[in-house]
Amino acid sequence: MLINYVWRRRLFFLVSLLNSIFVLNAQDTEARINLLLAKMTVDEKIGQLNQLPGDLMTGSEVGKEDLLAQIRSGRVGSVLSHTNFEQKIILQRAAVSESRLGIPLLFGFDVIHGYKTVFPIPLAQAASWDMRAIEEVERIAAREASADGQHWTFSPMVDVSRDPRWGRVMEGAGEDPYLSGKIAEARVRGFQGDDLGQSSTIAACAKHFAGYGFSEAGRDYNTVDMSEQRLREVVLPPFKAAAKVGVATFMNAFNTLNGVPASMNKYLITDILRGEWTWSGLVVSDWNSFGETIVHGAAADDVDAASKCLSAGSDMDMAGGTFQRGLKKALEGKRISMQQLDEAVRRVLRLKYSLGLFDNPFLYLDGERRLKELSQPVYRETARSIAASSMVLLKNQGKILPIRPAAGLKKKIAIVGPMADSKTNKDYMSFWTLGLGMQYYDSTQVVTPAEGLKPVLENMGYEVLVRPVCTAGDCDEKSYAMMIETAREADIIIACVGERGLDCGESKSVASLDLPRNQEGLLRLLGRFGKPVVMVLFNSRPMTFEWASENIPAILVAWQPGFETGNALADVLTGRVNPSGKLPMTFPRKVGQVPIYYNHLRTGRPQASFGMPFTSGYLDVSATPAYPFGHGLSYTEFQYSDITITKPTLEKGESLAASISVTNIGDRIGSEVIQCYTQDLTAEVARPVKELKRFLKITLNPGETKKIQLKISQEDLSYWDNELRFRVDPGKFKLFIGGSSEAVKEADFEVKSIKK
Ligand code: GLC
């Protein structure tokens, strides 16, 4: 007993010592910030809120005077999009040794799907539903970016969207707020680790706050107008998840939200983010979004825009100069107070302290570490693995996949299509691959589909025909005709189609989701030979291909897989890796169905079947999706038992406990994403037909069964009503568990009414 007591005392002393060290550290930082603030002139304070572009333009040029001169005069707090390592040292030296107060610079960069090693686009990674893998991707990206002098990434993008016309769906995690929230947490953990002071971790940034994914008509930067409920239920949850997991910064969105530009939206930034969520980090504008409040017509001039954005809670002006031009006059005109200005400056200085930059401004500018860190081929193995686990097998009629060994028969495989062997820059990637300069990420870094497949298929006994191949940008009838000739000789045809890398991302909205440049016409011609055709889609968004869906036996969504495209594709098509991806976004039949998403309301006249009159459907197409949220096939098969609910009637506040067994009834190992949805059958307002509440990715050997236990709290079942009360009502619910949002087992449960 005495020993226990002594150990308990020691433990208590240690914990309180650690706690007091932490508190002292924080107090010490605040004291140092106060001392520095007291020395700063108004111009130097405004300078800390000014972020200027480096040697890369990721937005329209806003006029760049001499960066070094501005840094020396204390008018720059941060530089973004600077790729040249040696110059970053020069810039930092100018800030630290040649400006009056020597405040170090913050270097920010878009590390969106890798820095030097290029991983699949974020939407592809979302299709893996593998949080550990996604966190590992960002750990590697942080190691590479930090070694190259970047302190801060403008990632994760956590904009939920239901509109594939919007080019930026590729940067997010799709249509579901719960999945987007879990991925946001994984990305922030990956970038920031446990200690921002480590030189291998970087500050993350939840963006774009908020509602950007709901731009009208899928047009980038367009108007966003939505109910408070949709904001609370769909848009905000991933941002809240990022805030709760400790993301260091937020970024404004370009759009207006219900008429108010996000950069000057006090309700969003001060009331919700800093108020309700008690988040106290740094908010940076998007590129010149402060200045664009004037273009929106919500501010009269720089003074007005600067006052409104700072007063709303925004702190740093990215590449706009609005604060530089307008904030001092706003202060003199008492539009803002010195206290408000100081608060914004504190948040900048606090971030710099947390990164260790005041103790060592060159902590991230170590040439030796850079050489070592930026030459780790092992990182490509991670890229290959997540690229394979992100691919989604939509269809496998007649089980023509995986491709089996030729077994002595002299068989031929043709690899054709505009995306079969493209050497066009950024193909299989996206614009957001900039870390070492645009020229680094040319096609020589990518293992193309043909390069990955050819050696592997030849080892399996096939003769592989890869000719002639145009690239997605320059295919014409002649090149298609030559592909047809090649395909005519083959026993199996692999047709690689889809979007070019530079047609994905920011300001890349489309009005049609069809395969571009008549690629479906090519598929129709290939389909005429009556041979097995495998369609491999390289895409950054859900696309429409109705004829192919009906006539091509095997369809694999490969997304934009990054550097290891060809190797990952070969792994999946030959069965070395059993596909396990599940769609994070619904694939429509036609673009006219957009927005189409799984967690929709029932309406008063749900479409029971196509063509039913007086129901919510279309004359010309079924209202159902081509491929639903959560869909994805495997080369094996998973069987689900019925759901067991421990206690189907819950007292108020009691959690639901359920279990289900899943068996791999096929002949090969495989991974399955078990998805758990609920439906609130009756509430104060209409509720979605399904809402994702839990998911789990498991691997099962052939014949293996696993019993999965799930717990869902009544907080998970709660919703926002019209008076903005967050509540759960007594009444009946449904629970759905399965391998997609449609292939599910279901069970009933209820929350008991409270006895009056
Ligand atoms: C861009 C994007 C934003 C990015 C920023 C810096 O316009 O909207 O996501 O982080 O500018 O490149």
CSV table of C-alpha atoms and ligand atoms in Angstrom, one decimal, residues 58-59 80-81 110 154 168 171 207-208 212 221 251 254 286-287 318 432 506, ligand 1:
chain,number,residue,atom,x,y,z
A,58,THR,CA,-1.2,30.5,-57.8
A,59,GLY,CA,-3.6,33.3,-58.5
A,80,LEU,CA,3.7,31.9,-50.0
A,81,SER,CA,4.4,29.7,-53.0
A,110,ASP,CA,-0.1,24.3,-51.2
A,154,PHE,CA,-2.8,25.4,-47.2
A,168,ARG,CA,-12.2,21.5,-57.0
A,171,GLU,CA,-9.2,18.5,-53.6
A,207,LYS,CA,-10.1,25.6,-46.1
A,208,HIS,CA,-12.1,27.2,-47.6
A,212,TYR,CA,-17.3,27.0,-51.3
A,221,TYR,CA,-16.1,31.3,-57.1
A,251,MET,CA,-8.5,30.0,-44.7
A,254,PHE,CA,-13.8,33.2,-52.1
A,286,ASP,CA,-7.6,33.2,-49.9
A,287,TRP,CA,-5.7,34.8,-52.7
A,318,MET,CA,-2.8,36.6,-48.9
A,432,TRP,CA,-1.5,21.3,-57.3
A,506,GLU,CA,-9.3,25.3,-59.4
B,1,GLC,C1,-5.8,29.6,-54.5
B,1,GLC,C2,-6.7,28.6,-53.8
B,1,GLC,C3,-6.3,28.2,-52.4
B,1,GLC,C4,-4.8,28.2,-52.4
B,1,GLC,C5,-4.3,29.6,-52.5
B,1,GLC,C6,-2.8,29.7,-52.5
B,1,GLC,O1,-6.5,30.6,-55.2
B,1,GLC,O2,-8.1,29.0,-53.8
B,1,GLC,O3,-6.9,27.0,-52.1
B,1,GLC,O4,-4.4,27.7,-51.1
B,1,GLC,O5,-4.8,30.3,-53.7
B,1,GLC,O6,-2.2,29.1,-53.6
